[in-house]
Amino acid sequence: MKKILPNTPPEVGATLQKMRLERGLTLEDLSRTAGVSKSMLSQIEREKANPTIAVAWRLANALGVSMAELLSSEAPAPDPIRLLESHETPTLPGEHAGYVLRILGPMELAGSYEWYELTLAPGGALVSNSHDPGAHEHLTVLNGSVEVEVDGVKKKVKVGATARYDADKNHAIRNIGKSEAKALLVVIHR
């Protein structure tokens, strides 16, 4: 039996906007995470443009949904366990600075609670300006040699140890070893 296909493309805009708002994300938040311009997101949400396959894939990954869910106008039944495969985990590459941040936390908590897997190449550093007032970071080193610097004060963090520090000051996380370092980073905003 032949399946009848609709004559028009799916209206992704309403679904995209609903998913974005359900997660408490602004256009800017989703733009930054998905790597898609705010103006393009706005056009898609207003049904003025349809996303390319590459853009739809980025948006689906950033929202933690499948492409089918993003392109469907039907509300899917919620899965009691949402599994995010490794290739679906959004990343923030800092190639020139020698780090990669994998975004492990759900996007709807961004700006409140965020957690990442941080991988630093030898000599790599994640250097950050101060975050919002009252923000804190918690860094647990999984392997390698890591140094944390906050407002000019430096401390080496051993494997298995956790550094807790104010993130509302300029701060940096550096790999001071000769091999790759890996850590879990939790950011708590106040």
CSV table of C-alpha atoms in Angstrom, one decimal:
chain,number,residue,atom,x,y,z
A,1,MET,CA,0.0,0.0,0.0
A,2,LYS,CA,1.4,3.4,-1.0
A,3,LYS,CA,1.8,6.0,1.7
A,4,ILE,CA,0.3,9.4,0.9
A,5,LEU,CA,2.7,12.2,1.5
A,6,PRO,CA,1.6,15.8,2.3
A,7,ASN,CA,1.9,18.3,-0.5
A,8,THR,CA,3.7,20.9,1.7
A,9,PRO,CA,6.8,20.7,3.8
A,10,PRO,CA,6.4,20.4,7.6
A,11,GLU,CA,5.9,23.7,9.4
A,12,VAL,CA,8.9,23.5,11.6
A,13,GLY,CA,8.6,27.0,13.1
A,14,ALA,CA,5.8,26.4,15.5
A,15,THR,CA,7.4,23.1,16.7
A,16,LEU,CA,10.8,24.8,17.1
A,17,GLN,CA,9.4,27.7,19.0
A,18,LYS,CA,7.4,25.4,21.3
A,19,MET,CA,10.4,23.3,22.1
A,20,ARG,CA,12.6,26.3,22.6
A,21,LEU,CA,10.1,27.9,25.0
A,22,GLU,CA,9.5,24.7,26.9
A,23,ARG,CA,13.2,24.6,27.7
A,24,GLY,CA,13.2,28.3,28.8
A,25,LEU,CA,15.6,29.2,26.0
A,26,THR,CA,15.9,32.6,24.3
A,27,LEU,CA,16.6,32.9,20.6
A,28,GLU,CA,20.1,33.9,21.6
A,29,ASP,CA,20.6,30.9,23.8
A,30,LEU,CA,19.6,28.5,21.1
A,31,SER,CA,21.6,30.4,18.5
A,32,ARG,CA,24.7,30.1,20.6
A,33,THR,CA,24.2,26.4,21.3
A,34,ALA,CA,23.2,25.3,17.9
A,35,GLY,CA,25.5,27.5,15.9
A,36,VAL,CA,22.6,29.0,13.9
A,37,SER,CA,22.1,32.8,13.6
A,38,LYS,CA,19.4,34.5,15.6
A,39,SER,CA,17.9,36.0,12.4
A,40,MET,CA,17.7,32.5,10.8
A,41,LEU,CA,16.0,31.1,13.9
A,42,SER,CA,13.5,33.9,13.9
A,43,GLN,CA,12.7,33.4,10.2
A,44,ILE,CA,12.2,29.6,10.8
A,45,GLU,CA,10.0,30.2,13.8
A,46,ARG,CA,7.9,32.7,11.8
A,47,GLU,CA,7.6,30.2,8.9
A,48,LYS,CA,9.5,32.6,6.7
A,49,ALA,CA,12.3,30.0,6.0
A,50,ASN,CA,12.7,26.3,6.2
A,51,PRO,CA,15.9,24.9,7.7
A,52,THR,CA,18.4,23.0,5.7
A,53,ILE,CA,19.1,19.4,6.8
A,54,ALA,CA,22.3,20.6,8.4
A,55,VAL,CA,20.5,23.4,10.3
A,56,ALA,CA,17.7,21.1,11.4
A,57,TRP,CA,20.3,18.6,12.7
A,58,ARG,CA,22.0,21.3,14.7
A,59,LEU,CA,18.8,22.5,16.2
A,60,ALA,CA,17.6,19.0,17.0
A,61,ASN,CA,20.9,18.2,18.8
A,62,ALA,CA,20.8,21.5,20.7
A,63,LEU,CA,17.3,20.8,21.8
A,64,GLY,CA,18.0,17.2,22.7
A,65,VAL,CA,15.4,15.8,20.3
A,66,SER,CA,15.5,13.7,17.2
A,67,MET,CA,15.2,15.2,13.7
A,68,ALA,CA,11.8,13.4,13.4
A,69,GLU,CA,10.5,15.1,16.5
A,70,LEU,CA,11.6,18.5,15.3
A,71,LEU,CA,10.1,18.0,11.8
A,72,SER,CA,6.9,16.5,13.1
A,73,SER,CA,3.8,18.6,14.0
A,74,GLU,CA,2.5,15.7,16.1
A,75,ALA,CA,3.3,15.7,19.8
A,76,PRO,CA,5.3,12.6,20.5
A,77,ALA,CA,4.5,10.5,23.6
A,78,PRO,CA,7.1,11.2,26.2
A,79,ASP,CA,9.8,8.5,26.7
A,80,PRO,CA,10.4,7.7,30.4
A,81,ILE,CA,14.1,7.5,29.7
A,82,ARG,CA,15.6,10.0,27.3
A,83,LEU,CA,19.0,8.7,26.1
A,84,LEU,CA,21.3,11.1,24.4
A,85,GLU,CA,24.0,9.3,22.4
A,86,SER,CA,27.5,10.6,22.4
A,87,HIS,CA,27.3,12.0,18.8
A,88,GLU,CA,24.1,13.9,19.8
A,89,THR,CA,25.8,15.7,22.7
A,90,PRO,CA,26.3,19.4,21.8
A,91,THR,CA,30.0,20.5,22.0
A,92,LEU,CA,31.6,23.9,22.2
A,93,PRO,CA,35.0,23.5,20.5
A,94,GLY,CA,37.8,25.9,21.5
A,95,GLU,CA,40.3,24.4,19.1
A,96,HIS,CA,42.6,27.5,19.1
A,97,ALA,CA,42.7,27.4,22.9
A,98,GLY,CA,43.1,23.6,23.1
A,99,TYR,CA,39.8,22.6,24.7
A,100,VAL,CA,36.5,20.9,24.0
A,101,LEU,CA,33.4,21.4,26.2
A,102,ARG,CA,30.7,18.7,25.8
A,103,ILE,CA,27.4,20.1,27.1
A,104,LEU,CA,26.0,17.3,29.4
A,105,GLY,CA,23.2,19.2,31.1
A,106,PRO,CA,19.8,19.8,29.5
A,107,MET,CA,19.4,23.1,27.7
A,108,GLU,CA,16.3,24.1,29.8
A,109,LEU,CA,18.7,24.4,32.8
A,110,ALA,CA,21.2,26.6,31.0
A,111,GLY,CA,21.7,29.9,32.9
A,112,SER,CA,20.8,28.2,36.2
A,113,TYR,CA,22.7,24.9,36.4
A,114,GLU,CA,25.1,23.7,33.7
A,115,TRP,CA,27.5,20.8,33.6
A,116,TYR,CA,30.1,19.9,31.1
A,117,GLU,CA,32.8,17.4,30.2
A,118,LEU,CA,36.0,19.4,29.7
A,119,THR,CA,38.8,18.0,27.6
A,120,LEU,CA,42.1,19.9,27.5
A,121,ALA,CA,45.0,19.3,25.2
A,122,PRO,CA,48.5,19.6,26.6
A,123,GLY,CA,48.9,23.3,27.3
A,124,GLY,CA,45.2,24.0,26.5
A,125,ALA,CA,43.2,26.4,28.6
A,126,LEU,CA,39.6,27.4,29.1
A,127,VAL,CA,39.9,31.1,30.1
A,128,SER,CA,36.7,32.8,31.2
A,129,ASN,CA,35.7,36.3,32.1
A,130,SER,CA,33.7,36.7,35.2
A,131,HIS,CA,30.2,35.2,35.1
A,132,ASP,CA,27.1,36.7,36.6
A,133,PRO,CA,27.3,37.8,40.3
A,134,GLY,CA,27.2,34.9,42.7
A,135,ALA,CA,28.1,32.2,40.1
A,136,HIS,CA,30.2,29.3,41.3
A,137,GLU,CA,32.1,26.5,39.5
A,138,HIS,CA,32.9,23.0,40.7
A,139,LEU,CA,35.7,21.2,38.7
A,140,THR,CA,36.4,17.5,39.3
A,141,VAL,CA,39.5,16.2,37.5
A,142,LEU,CA,39.1,12.8,36.0
A,143,ASN,CA,42.6,12.5,34.5
A,144,GLY,CA,45.7,14.6,33.7
A,145,SER,CA,47.3,17.6,35.4
A,146,VAL,CA,45.0,20.6,35.8
A,147,GLU,CA,45.6,24.0,37.4
A,148,VAL,CA,42.8,26.4,38.3
A,149,GLU,CA,43.4,30.2,38.5
A,150,VAL,CA,40.9,32.6,40.0
A,151,ASP,CA,41.7,36.3,40.2
A,152,GLY,CA,45.4,35.6,40.0
A,153,VAL,CA,45.5,32.8,42.6
A,154,LYS,CA,46.6,29.4,41.1
A,155,LYS,CA,46.1,25.9,42.5
A,156,LYS,CA,46.9,22.5,41.1
A,157,VAL,CA,43.9,20.1,41.2
A,158,LYS,CA,44.8,16.4,41.5
A,159,VAL,CA,43.0,13.5,39.8
A,160,GLY,CA,39.8,12.8,41.8
A,161,ALA,CA,39.9,16.1,43.6
A,162,THR,CA,37.3,18.9,43.2
A,163,ALA,CA,38.0,22.6,43.1
A,164,ARG,CA,35.1,24.9,44.1
A,165,TYR,CA,35.5,28.6,43.3
A,166,ASP,CA,33.7,31.8,42.6
A,167,ALA,CA,33.1,32.2,38.9
A,168,ASP,CA,32.1,35.8,39.2
A,169,LYS,CA,35.8,36.7,38.9
A,170,ASN,CA,38.1,36.1,35.9
A,171,HIS,CA,39.2,32.5,36.0
A,172,ALA,CA,41.0,29.9,34.0
A,173,ILE,CA,41.4,26.1,33.8
A,174,ARG,CA,44.7,24.9,32.3
A,175,ASN,CA,46.2,21.6,31.4
A,176,ILE,CA,49.8,21.9,32.8
A,177,GLY,CA,50.7,18.3,31.9
A,178,LYS,CA,52.1,16.6,28.8
A,179,SER,CA,49.0,14.5,28.1
A,180,GLU,CA,45.3,15.2,27.6
A,181,ALA,CA,43.3,16.1,30.7
A,182,LYS,CA,39.7,15.5,31.3
A,183,ALA,CA,37.4,17.0,34.0
A,184,LEU,CA,33.7,17.5,34.9
A,185,LEU,CA,32.7,21.1,35.2
A,186,VAL,CA,29.5,22.3,37.0
A,187,VAL,CA,28.4,25.9,36.8
A,188,ILE,CA,25.8,27.2,39.2
A,189,HIS,CA,24.3,30.6,38.6
A,190,ARG,CA,22.6,32.6,41.3
